[in-house]
């Protein structure tokens, strides 16, 4: 019987477990994560200023081994419908996401039981939570007094315990190794013809990736069509991909999409809907909510009080993310986006 079972060891789950265990080593914590393919979570791997600020607050420095080449100072914003391009300064760190997650996980102290496996069922019985976990060597059952869902965009815990109507896009991404010199180091791509969201290109350690967020229905053909439209804009094909990946990405659209949980069942990171609707930046919110939930646990063991503390502590984060929703509507509106890009406000003029 564990005190806390955490499903998901991404930034949210890893930070929560590390912070709680460091402050209270006697607490019995179970941290479960689905066995990946070693390539890490599908991601752009850009560490935004907000995430850098959270790491600073945690007094953490980033090891060089988590960085990717090159570092980037601007985003090339491409609108494929009126074929308009603008550049804007950005202060992101270009990272190897798998190395970043492994580094966060390495901070989890040995007092935490880390299990490689996929939790496929959770039930609540007499105030306890029973988890069924599929591991390489079979199916196991564990019990815990409370549950933390840090299991990302398609959270099992969220779907199981809460009314969940949050919009999720399908994110598709391909990696290319051929002639990538003409692919922008970092581009944000809009194409109203194939998606009402955005796409991106990023160069990393000699490879280039192209990915985007699409409505579930017809996502593969929309990705293929957008890729070919971008290739014709760039004047060169991407070539054969060396890697293809896909996952869900959450897109909160209303206040109710942010769900911190309820007494006994807590959500953090993207499972709680804590991701920017306008940019899909979610690492900062995952780390911050993991830290705030650990702090809430340290204030006392009553589940109702833990929940009240967590809800109060995450209010500024939820308000900040809520303010990203109108920004997303502006950026994803072809007319408003066109006006902004035409005006050139805050853009950087490149020397020829
Ligand atoms: C394509 C794409 C690009 C992105 N690019 C960026 C970016 O450049 N910068 C940025 O800040 N954010 C980016 N994001 C968002 C960011 O990746 C997420 O918001 C962030 O990873 C959320 O962290 P998390 O810990 O909440 O969840 P995750 O990082 O998703 O971690 C959840 C973990 O839970 C595990 N898990 C899930 N279900 C189960 C289960 N049933 N049993 C066991 N384990 C389970 C998964 O294996 C995973 O390790 C991107 C997202 C996508 C999809």
GROMACS .gro file of C-alpha atoms and ligand atoms in nm:
model
  405
    1UNK     CA    1   0.000   0.000   0.000
    2UNK     CA    2   0.158   0.325  -0.116
    3UNK     CA    3   0.080   0.672   0.019
    4UNK     CA    4   0.079   0.814  -0.336
    5UNK     CA    5   0.075   0.650  -0.679
    6UNK     CA    6   0.192   0.878  -0.960
    7UNK     CA    7   0.103   0.778  -1.315
    8UNK     CA    8   0.347   0.934  -1.562
    9UNK     CA    9   0.712   1.027  -1.514
   10UNK     CA   10   0.729   1.317  -1.760
   11UNK     CA   11   0.830   1.662  -1.627
   12UNK     CA   12   0.516   1.691  -1.408
   13UNK     CA   13   0.536   1.347  -1.245
   14UNK     CA   14   0.915   1.346  -1.211
   15UNK     CA   15   0.925   1.691  -1.047
   16UNK     CA   16   0.634   1.607  -0.815
   17UNK     CA   17   0.795   1.279  -0.700
   18UNK     CA   18   1.143   1.433  -0.665
   19UNK     CA   19   1.024   1.734  -0.465
   20UNK     CA   20   0.791   1.538  -0.235
   21UNK     CA   21   1.041   1.258  -0.169
   22UNK     CA   22   1.328   1.502  -0.105
   23UNK     CA   23   1.122   1.683   0.161
   24UNK     CA   24   0.960   1.370   0.310
   25UNK     CA   25   1.169   1.055   0.244
   26UNK     CA   26   0.940   0.844   0.468
   27UNK     CA   27   0.646   0.886   0.231
   28UNK     CA   28   0.583   0.574   0.021
   29UNK     CA   29   0.566   0.694  -0.340
   30UNK     CA   30   0.509   0.481  -0.648
   31UNK     CA   31   0.604   0.636  -0.985
   32UNK     CA   32   0.483   0.446  -1.292
   33UNK     CA   33   0.571   0.520  -1.652
   34UNK     CA   34   0.492   0.334  -1.975
   35UNK     CA   35   0.804   0.184  -2.125
   36UNK     CA   36   0.900   0.408  -2.415
   37UNK     CA   37   1.110   0.328  -2.718
   38UNK     CA   38   1.407   0.517  -2.569
   39UNK     CA   39   1.352   0.807  -2.813
   40UNK     CA   40   1.151   1.004  -2.562
   41UNK     CA   41   0.827   1.197  -2.578
   42UNK     CA   42   0.734   1.346  -2.912
   43UNK     CA   43   0.811   1.716  -2.871
   44UNK     CA   44   0.963   2.026  -3.031
   45UNK     CA   45   1.208   2.023  -2.742
   46UNK     CA   46   1.220   2.401  -2.701
   47UNK     CA   47   1.261   2.529  -2.345
   48UNK     CA   48   1.071   2.859  -2.327
   49UNK     CA   49   1.163   3.152  -2.097
   50UNK     CA   50   0.876   3.055  -1.862
   51UNK     CA   51   1.029   2.709  -1.817
   52UNK     CA   52   1.375   2.862  -1.766
   53UNK     CA   53   1.222   3.082  -1.494
   54UNK     CA   54   1.065   2.781  -1.318
   55UNK     CA   55   1.400   2.598  -1.326
   56UNK     CA   56   1.564   2.910  -1.179
   57UNK     CA   57   1.304   2.912  -0.898
   58UNK     CA   58   1.386   2.547  -0.829
   59UNK     CA   59   1.756   2.645  -0.819
   60UNK     CA   60   1.830   2.406  -1.106
   61UNK     CA   61   2.085   2.446  -1.383
   62UNK     CA   62   2.056   2.261  -1.712
   63UNK     CA   63   2.334   2.015  -1.799
   64UNK     CA   64   2.493   2.067  -2.143
   65UNK     CA   65   2.410   1.707  -2.227
   66UNK     CA   66   2.041   1.805  -2.254
   67UNK     CA   67   2.107   2.069  -2.523
   68UNK     CA   68   2.077   2.020  -2.898
   69UNK     CA   69   2.260   2.203  -3.176
   70UNK     CA   70   2.204   2.485  -3.283
   71UNK     CA   71   2.068   2.743  -3.039
   72UNK     CA   72   1.804   2.963  -3.199
   73UNK     CA   73   1.728   3.336  -3.165
   74UNK     CA   74   1.434   3.381  -3.400
   75UNK     CA   75   1.124   3.209  -3.529
   76UNK     CA   76   1.039   3.229  -3.899
   77UNK     CA   77   0.661   3.260  -3.910
   78UNK     CA   78   0.523   3.128  -4.239
   79UNK     CA   79   0.164   3.168  -4.351
   80UNK     CA   80   0.115   2.938  -4.648
   81UNK     CA   81  -0.216   3.081  -4.765
   82UNK     CA   82  -0.112   3.435  -4.849
   83UNK     CA   83   0.252   3.308  -4.861
   84UNK     CA   84   0.378   3.561  -4.609
   85UNK     CA   85   0.693   3.528  -4.395
   86UNK     CA   86   0.799   3.728  -4.089
   87UNK     CA   87   1.074   3.679  -3.832
   88UNK     CA   88   1.032   3.737  -3.458
   89UNK     CA   89   1.294   3.707  -3.184
   90UNK     CA   90   1.258   3.411  -2.947
   91UNK     CA   91   1.462   3.313  -2.643
   92UNK     CA   92   1.417   2.937  -2.636
   93UNK     CA   93   1.675   2.673  -2.555
   94UNK     CA   94   1.692   2.398  -2.818
   95UNK     CA   95   1.698   2.066  -2.629
   96UNK     CA   96   1.714   1.694  -2.669
   97UNK     CA   97   1.379   1.617  -2.505
   98UNK     CA   98   1.467   1.255  -2.415
   99UNK     CA   99   1.785   1.374  -2.239
  100UNK     CA  100   1.590   1.649  -2.060
  101UNK     CA  101   1.328   1.404  -1.929
  102UNK     CA  102   1.600   1.157  -1.824
  103UNK     CA  103   1.777   1.435  -1.634
  104UNK     CA  104   1.456   1.533  -1.448
  105UNK     CA  105   1.394   1.168  -1.366
  106UNK     CA  106   1.751   1.128  -1.236
  107UNK     CA  107   1.657   1.376  -0.958
  108UNK     CA  108   1.401   1.132  -0.815
  109UNK     CA  109   1.556   0.988  -0.496
  110UNK     CA  110   1.585   0.610  -0.439
  111UNK     CA  111   1.313   0.621  -0.171
  112UNK     CA  112   1.062   0.641  -0.462
  113UNK     CA  113   0.964   0.309  -0.625
  114UNK     CA  114   0.991   0.362  -1.001
  115UNK     CA  115   0.808   0.106  -1.212
  116UNK     CA  116   0.839   0.071  -1.589
  117UNK     CA  117   0.493  -0.031  -1.702
  118UNK     CA  118   0.165   0.095  -1.837
  119UNK     CA  119  -0.127   0.149  -1.603
  120UNK     CA  120  -0.438   0.040  -1.793
  121UNK     CA  121  -0.708   0.045  -1.524
  122UNK     CA  122  -0.772   0.237  -1.200
  123UNK     CA  123  -1.057   0.176  -0.960
  124UNK     CA  124  -1.156   0.336  -0.634
  125UNK     CA  125  -1.258   0.099  -0.356
  126UNK     CA  126  -1.327   0.211   0.000
  127UNK     CA  127  -1.120   0.528  -0.033
  128UNK     CA  128  -0.823   0.339  -0.185
  129UNK     CA  129  -0.705   0.333  -0.542
  130UNK     CA  130  -0.630   0.003  -0.711
  131UNK     CA  131  -0.407   0.020  -1.018
  132UNK     CA  132  -0.355  -0.250  -1.279
  133UNK     CA  133  -0.016  -0.222  -1.447
  134UNK     CA  134   0.107  -0.407  -1.754
  135UNK     CA  135   0.482  -0.474  -1.737
  136UNK     CA  136   0.714  -0.677  -1.959
  137UNK     CA  137   0.685  -0.969  -1.717
  138UNK     CA  138   0.307  -0.964  -1.670
  139UNK     CA  139   0.019  -0.774  -1.515
  140UNK     CA  140   0.054  -0.644  -1.158
  141UNK     CA  141  -0.174  -0.474  -0.912
  142UNK     CA  142  -0.080  -0.197  -0.668
  143UNK     CA  143  -0.283  -0.003  -0.414
  144UNK     CA  144  -0.242   0.356  -0.300
  145UNK     CA  145  -0.413   0.598  -0.063
  146UNK     CA  146  -0.420   0.867  -0.331
  147UNK     CA  147  -0.354   0.912  -0.699
  148UNK     CA  148  -0.164   1.167  -0.908
  149UNK     CA  149  -0.241   1.177  -1.280
  150UNK     CA  150   0.070   1.315  -1.450
  151UNK     CA  151   0.001   1.106  -1.756
  152UNK     CA  152  -0.007   1.371  -2.025
  153UNK     CA  153  -0.255   1.478  -2.292
  154UNK     CA  154  -0.451   1.154  -2.314
  155UNK     CA  155  -0.462   1.104  -1.936
  156UNK     CA  156  -0.624   0.783  -1.816
  157UNK     CA  157  -0.679   0.938  -1.470
  158UNK     CA  158  -0.855   1.241  -1.619
  159UNK     CA  159  -1.078   1.029  -1.842
  160UNK     CA  160  -1.156   0.788  -1.558
  161UNK     CA  161  -1.242   1.033  -1.277
  162UNK     CA  162  -1.348   1.360  -1.441
  163UNK     CA  163  -1.588   1.485  -1.703
  164UNK     CA  164  -1.351   1.544  -1.988
  165UNK     CA  165  -1.451   1.744  -2.293
  166UNK     CA  166  -1.114   1.905  -2.367
  167UNK     CA  167  -1.019   1.930  -2.734
  168UNK     CA  168  -0.718   1.725  -2.835
  169UNK     CA  169  -0.534   1.756  -3.164
  170UNK     CA  170  -0.336   1.478  -3.320
  171UNK     CA  171   0.027   1.589  -3.342
  172UNK     CA  172   0.225   1.425  -3.623
  173UNK     CA  173   0.596   1.473  -3.672
  174UNK     CA  174   0.868   1.344  -3.905
  175UNK     CA  175   1.247   1.365  -3.881
  176UNK     CA  176   1.473   1.405  -4.186
  177UNK     CA  177   1.845   1.350  -4.222
  178UNK     CA  178   1.912   1.442  -4.588
  179UNK     CA  179   1.979   1.786  -4.732
  180UNK     CA  180   1.828   1.998  -4.453
  181UNK     CA  181   2.020   2.322  -4.515
  182UNK     CA  182   1.723   2.512  -4.664
  183UNK     CA  183   1.482   2.407  -4.390
  184UNK     CA  184   1.440   2.694  -4.139
  185UNK     CA  185   1.615   2.641  -3.804
  186UNK     CA  186   1.284   2.715  -3.637
  187UNK     CA  187   0.966   2.798  -3.823
  188UNK     CA  188   0.608   2.829  -3.710
  189UNK     CA  189   0.383   2.736  -4.001
  190UNK     CA  190   0.018   2.829  -4.052
  191UNK     CA  191  -0.188   2.681  -4.332
  192UNK     CA  192  -0.562   2.746  -4.309
  193UNK     CA  193  -0.619   2.499  -4.594
  194UNK     CA  194  -0.505   2.195  -4.393
  195UNK     CA  195  -0.524   2.285  -4.021
  196UNK     CA  196  -0.684   2.537  -3.787
  197UNK     CA  197  -0.380   2.504  -3.561
  198UNK     CA  198  -0.008   2.545  -3.628
  199UNK     CA  199   0.293   2.342  -3.740
  200UNK     CA  200   0.668   2.382  -3.699
  201UNK     CA  201   1.009   2.296  -3.838
  202UNK     CA  202   1.308   2.268  -3.603
  203UNK     CA  203   1.667   2.171  -3.673
  204UNK     CA  204   1.836   1.949  -3.414
  205UNK     CA  205   2.180   1.790  -3.416
  206UNK     CA  206   2.208   1.763  -3.797
  207UNK     CA  207   1.845   1.652  -3.841
  208UNK     CA  208   1.536   1.855  -3.929
  209UNK     CA  209   1.190   1.787  -3.801
  210UNK     CA  210   0.854   1.891  -3.938
  211UNK     CA  211   0.547   1.846  -3.722
  212UNK     CA  212   0.203   1.990  -3.675
  213UNK     CA  213  -0.127   1.967  -3.491
  214UNK     CA  214  -0.431   1.847  -3.685
  215UNK     CA  215  -0.797   1.769  -3.624
  216UNK     CA  216  -0.838   1.397  -3.561
  217UNK     CA  217  -1.044   1.324  -3.871
  218UNK     CA  218  -0.826   1.306  -4.181
  219UNK     CA  219  -0.514   1.404  -3.985
  220UNK     CA  220  -0.274   1.193  -4.195
  221UNK     CA  221  -0.389   1.329  -4.530
  222UNK     CA  222  -0.390   1.686  -4.388
  223UNK     CA  223  -0.030   1.637  -4.270
  224UNK     CA  224   0.076   1.500  -4.612
  225UNK     CA  225  -0.093   1.786  -4.797
  226UNK     CA  226   0.055   2.051  -4.570
  227UNK     CA  227   0.400   1.895  -4.601
  228UNK     CA  228   0.383   1.910  -4.979
  229UNK     CA  229   0.258   2.273  -4.967
  230UNK     CA  230   0.549   2.363  -4.737
  231UNK     CA  231   0.795   2.181  -4.963
  232UNK     CA  232   0.679   2.388  -5.257
  233UNK     CA  233   0.714   2.707  -5.046
  234UNK     CA  234   1.069   2.605  -4.944
  235UNK     CA  235   1.155   2.497  -5.298
  236UNK     CA  236   1.284   2.155  -5.191
  237UNK     CA  237   1.148   1.823  -5.067
  238UNK     CA  238   1.213   1.707  -4.710
  239UNK     CA  239   1.321   1.364  -4.836
  240UNK     CA  240   1.244   1.029  -4.677
  241UNK     CA  241   1.181   1.051  -4.302
  242UNK     CA  242   1.415   0.862  -4.068
  243UNK     CA  243   1.153   0.868  -3.794
  244UNK     CA  244   0.777   0.920  -3.774
  245UNK     CA  245   0.583   0.985  -3.457
  246UNK     CA  246   0.237   1.084  -3.341
  247UNK     CA  247   0.053   1.161  -3.019
  248UNK     CA  248  -0.230   1.372  -2.880
  249UNK     CA  249  -0.176   1.729  -2.771
  250UNK     CA  250  -0.425   1.906  -2.544
  251UNK     CA  251  -0.581   2.234  -2.651
  252UNK     CA  252  -0.769   2.393  -2.358
  253UNK     CA  253  -1.052   2.616  -2.483
  254UNK     CA  254  -1.244   2.703  -2.168
  255UNK     CA  255  -1.189   2.755  -1.794
  256UNK     CA  256  -1.340   2.411  -1.716
  257UNK     CA  257  -1.066   2.242  -1.923
  258UNK     CA  258  -0.820   2.320  -1.640
  259UNK     CA  259  -0.885   2.045  -1.384
  260UNK     CA  260  -0.652   2.036  -1.080
  261UNK     CA  261  -0.836   1.726  -0.951
  262UNK     CA  262  -1.045   1.652  -0.645
  263UNK     CA  263  -0.963   1.527  -0.292
  264UNK     CA  264  -0.765   1.204  -0.333
  265UNK     CA  265  -0.715   1.235  -0.711
  266UNK     CA  266  -0.491   1.515  -0.834
  267UNK     CA  267  -0.392   1.610  -1.188
  268UNK     CA  268  -0.080   1.796  -1.290
  269UNK     CA  269   0.093   1.892  -1.615
  270UNK     CA  270  -0.088   1.840  -1.944
  271UNK     CA  271  -0.326   1.588  -1.782
  272UNK     CA  272  -0.472   1.886  -1.592
  273UNK     CA  273  -0.496   2.086  -1.917
  274UNK     CA  274  -0.194   2.294  -1.814
  275UNK     CA  275  -0.053   2.380  -2.158
  276UNK     CA  276  -0.052   2.700  -2.360
  277UNK     CA  277  -0.338   2.698  -2.611
  278UNK     CA  278  -0.152   2.944  -2.833
  279UNK     CA  279   0.193   2.782  -2.857
  280UNK     CA  280   0.162   2.427  -2.711
  281UNK     CA  281   0.434   2.527  -2.462
  282UNK     CA  282   0.371   2.287  -2.174
  283UNK     CA  283   0.703   2.207  -2.004
  284UNK     CA  284   0.694   2.513  -1.774
  285UNK     CA  285   0.339   2.437  -1.655
  286UNK     CA  286   0.422   2.069  -1.605
  287UNK     CA  287   0.725   2.146  -1.386
  288UNK     CA  288   0.546   2.424  -1.196
  289UNK     CA  289   0.231   2.220  -1.126
  290UNK     CA  290   0.442   1.921  -1.014
  291UNK     CA  291   0.623   2.147  -0.769
  292UNK     CA  292   0.299   2.312  -0.644
  293UNK     CA  293   0.133   1.975  -0.589
  294UNK     CA  294   0.434   1.850  -0.388
  295UNK     CA  295   0.414   2.168  -0.174
  296UNK     CA  296   0.041   2.106  -0.122
  297UNK     CA  297   0.112   1.751   0.001
  298UNK     CA  298   0.372   1.882   0.246
  299UNK     CA  299   0.118   2.108   0.419
  300UNK     CA  300  -0.069   1.814   0.582
  301UNK     CA  301  -0.222   1.477   0.492
  302UNK     CA  302  -0.595   1.556   0.477
  303UNK     CA  303  -0.697   1.499   0.109
  304UNK     CA  304  -0.954   1.781   0.111
  305UNK     CA  305  -0.697   2.029   0.244
  306UNK     CA  306  -0.431   1.908  -0.001
  307UNK     CA  307  -0.677   1.968  -0.285
  308UNK     CA  308  -0.778   2.313  -0.156
  309UNK     CA  309  -0.413   2.416  -0.124
  310UNK     CA  310  -0.331   2.288  -0.474
  311UNK     CA  311  -0.634   2.460  -0.627
  312UNK     CA  312  -0.535   2.788  -0.461
  313UNK     CA  313  -0.168   2.757  -0.559
  314UNK     CA  314  -0.250   2.681  -0.924
  315UNK     CA  315  -0.495   2.971  -0.962
  316UNK     CA  316  -0.234   3.213  -1.109
  317UNK     CA  317  -0.116   2.940  -1.350
  318UNK     CA  318  -0.472   2.864  -1.458
  319UNK     CA  319  -0.543   3.234  -1.511
  320UNK     CA  320  -0.225   3.273  -1.715
  321UNK     CA  321  -0.315   2.975  -1.935
  322UNK     CA  322  -0.673   3.095  -1.970
  323UNK     CA  323  -0.539   3.425  -2.113
  324UNK     CA  324  -0.362   3.223  -2.385
  325UNK     CA  325  -0.700   3.109  -2.524
  326UNK     CA  326  -0.795   3.445  -2.688
  327UNK     CA  327  -0.434   3.473  -2.811
  328UNK     CA  328  -0.475   3.133  -2.979
  329UNK     CA  329  -0.800   3.247  -3.145
  330UNK     CA  330  -0.622   3.557  -3.280
  331UNK     CA  331  -0.319   3.366  -3.411
  332UNK     CA  332  -0.532   3.092  -3.567
  333UNK     CA  333  -0.770   3.335  -3.737
  334UNK     CA  334  -0.643   3.379  -4.097
  335UNK     CA  335  -0.776   3.737  -4.114
  336UNK     CA  336  -0.631   3.860  -3.782
  337UNK     CA  337  -0.302   3.674  -3.837
  338UNK     CA  338  -0.272   3.829  -4.181
  339UNK     CA  339  -0.330   4.178  -4.034
  340UNK     CA  340  -0.065   4.125  -3.765
  341UNK     CA  341   0.190   3.985  -4.008
  342UNK     CA  342   0.123   4.256  -4.264
  343UNK     CA  343   0.171   4.525  -3.998
  344UNK     CA  344   0.516   4.385  -3.912
  345UNK     CA  345   0.464   4.472  -3.542
  346UNK     CA  346   0.752   4.335  -3.330
  347UNK     CA  347   0.905   4.156  -3.629
  348UNK     CA  348   1.277   4.154  -3.704
  349UNK     CA  349   1.397   4.271  -4.046
  350UNK     CA  350   1.670   4.041  -4.172
  351UNK     CA  351   1.979   4.181  -4.350
  352UNK     CA  352   2.002   4.059  -4.708
  353LIG     C1  353   0.443   1.757  -3.086
  353LIG     C2  354   0.456   1.834  -2.959
  353LIG     C3  355   0.553   1.931  -2.947
  353LIG     C4  356   0.568   2.000  -2.826
  353LIG     N1  357   0.670   2.091  -2.816
  353LIG     C5  358   0.689   2.156  -2.699
  353LIG     C6  359   0.801   2.243  -2.683
  353LIG     O1  360   0.883   2.262  -2.775
  353LIG     N2  361   0.815   2.307  -2.563
  353LIG     C7  362   0.726   2.288  -2.460
  353LIG     O2  363   0.742   2.351  -2.355
  353LIG     N3  364   0.622   2.202  -2.473
  353LIG     C8  365   0.603   2.134  -2.588
  353LIG     N4  366   0.500   2.045  -2.600
  353LIG     C9  367   0.413   2.021  -2.484
  353LIG    C10  368   0.490   1.938  -2.381
  353LIG     O3  369   0.555   1.830  -2.444
  353LIG    C11  370   0.392   1.882  -2.277
  353LIG     O4  371   0.300   1.979  -2.238
  353LIG    C12  372   0.471   1.835  -2.154
  353LIG     O5  373   0.554   1.728  -2.191
  353LIG    C13  374   0.373   1.791  -2.046
  353LIG     O6  375   0.445   1.726  -1.944
  353LIG     P1  376   0.371   1.617  -1.855
  353LIG     O7  377   0.470   1.567  -1.760
  353LIG     O8  378   0.244   1.674  -1.807
  353LIG     O9  379   0.329   1.502  -1.958
  353LIG     P2  380   0.419   1.415  -2.055
  353LIG    O10  381   0.549   1.481  -2.083
  353LIG    O11  382   0.331   1.380  -2.170
  353LIG    O12  383   0.448   1.286  -1.970
  353LIG    C14  384   0.346   1.194  -1.942
  353LIG    C15  385   0.413   1.063  -1.911
  353LIG    O13  386   0.311   0.973  -1.869
  353LIG    C16  387   0.334   0.846  -1.925
  353LIG     N5  388   0.205   0.780  -1.932
  353LIG    C17  389   0.094   0.821  -1.997
  353LIG     N6  390  -0.007   0.734  -1.977
  353LIG    C18  391   0.042   0.638  -1.896
  353LIG    C19  392  -0.014   0.519  -1.840
  353LIG     N7  393  -0.140   0.486  -1.862
  353LIG     N8  394   0.065   0.440  -1.764
  353LIG    C20  395   0.194   0.474  -1.740
  353LIG     N9  396   0.252   0.585  -1.790
  353LIG    C21  397   0.178   0.665  -1.868
  353LIG    C22  398   0.398   0.874  -2.062
  353LIG    O14  399   0.479   0.764  -2.101
  353LIG    C23  400   0.480   0.999  -2.032
  353LIG    O15  401   0.613   0.968  -1.998
  353LIG    C24  402   0.482   1.973  -2.718
  353LIG    C25  403   0.383   1.875  -2.730
  353LIG    C26  404   0.371   1.806  -2.848
  353LIG    C27  405   0.269   1.697  -2.859
   0.00000   0.00000   0.00000
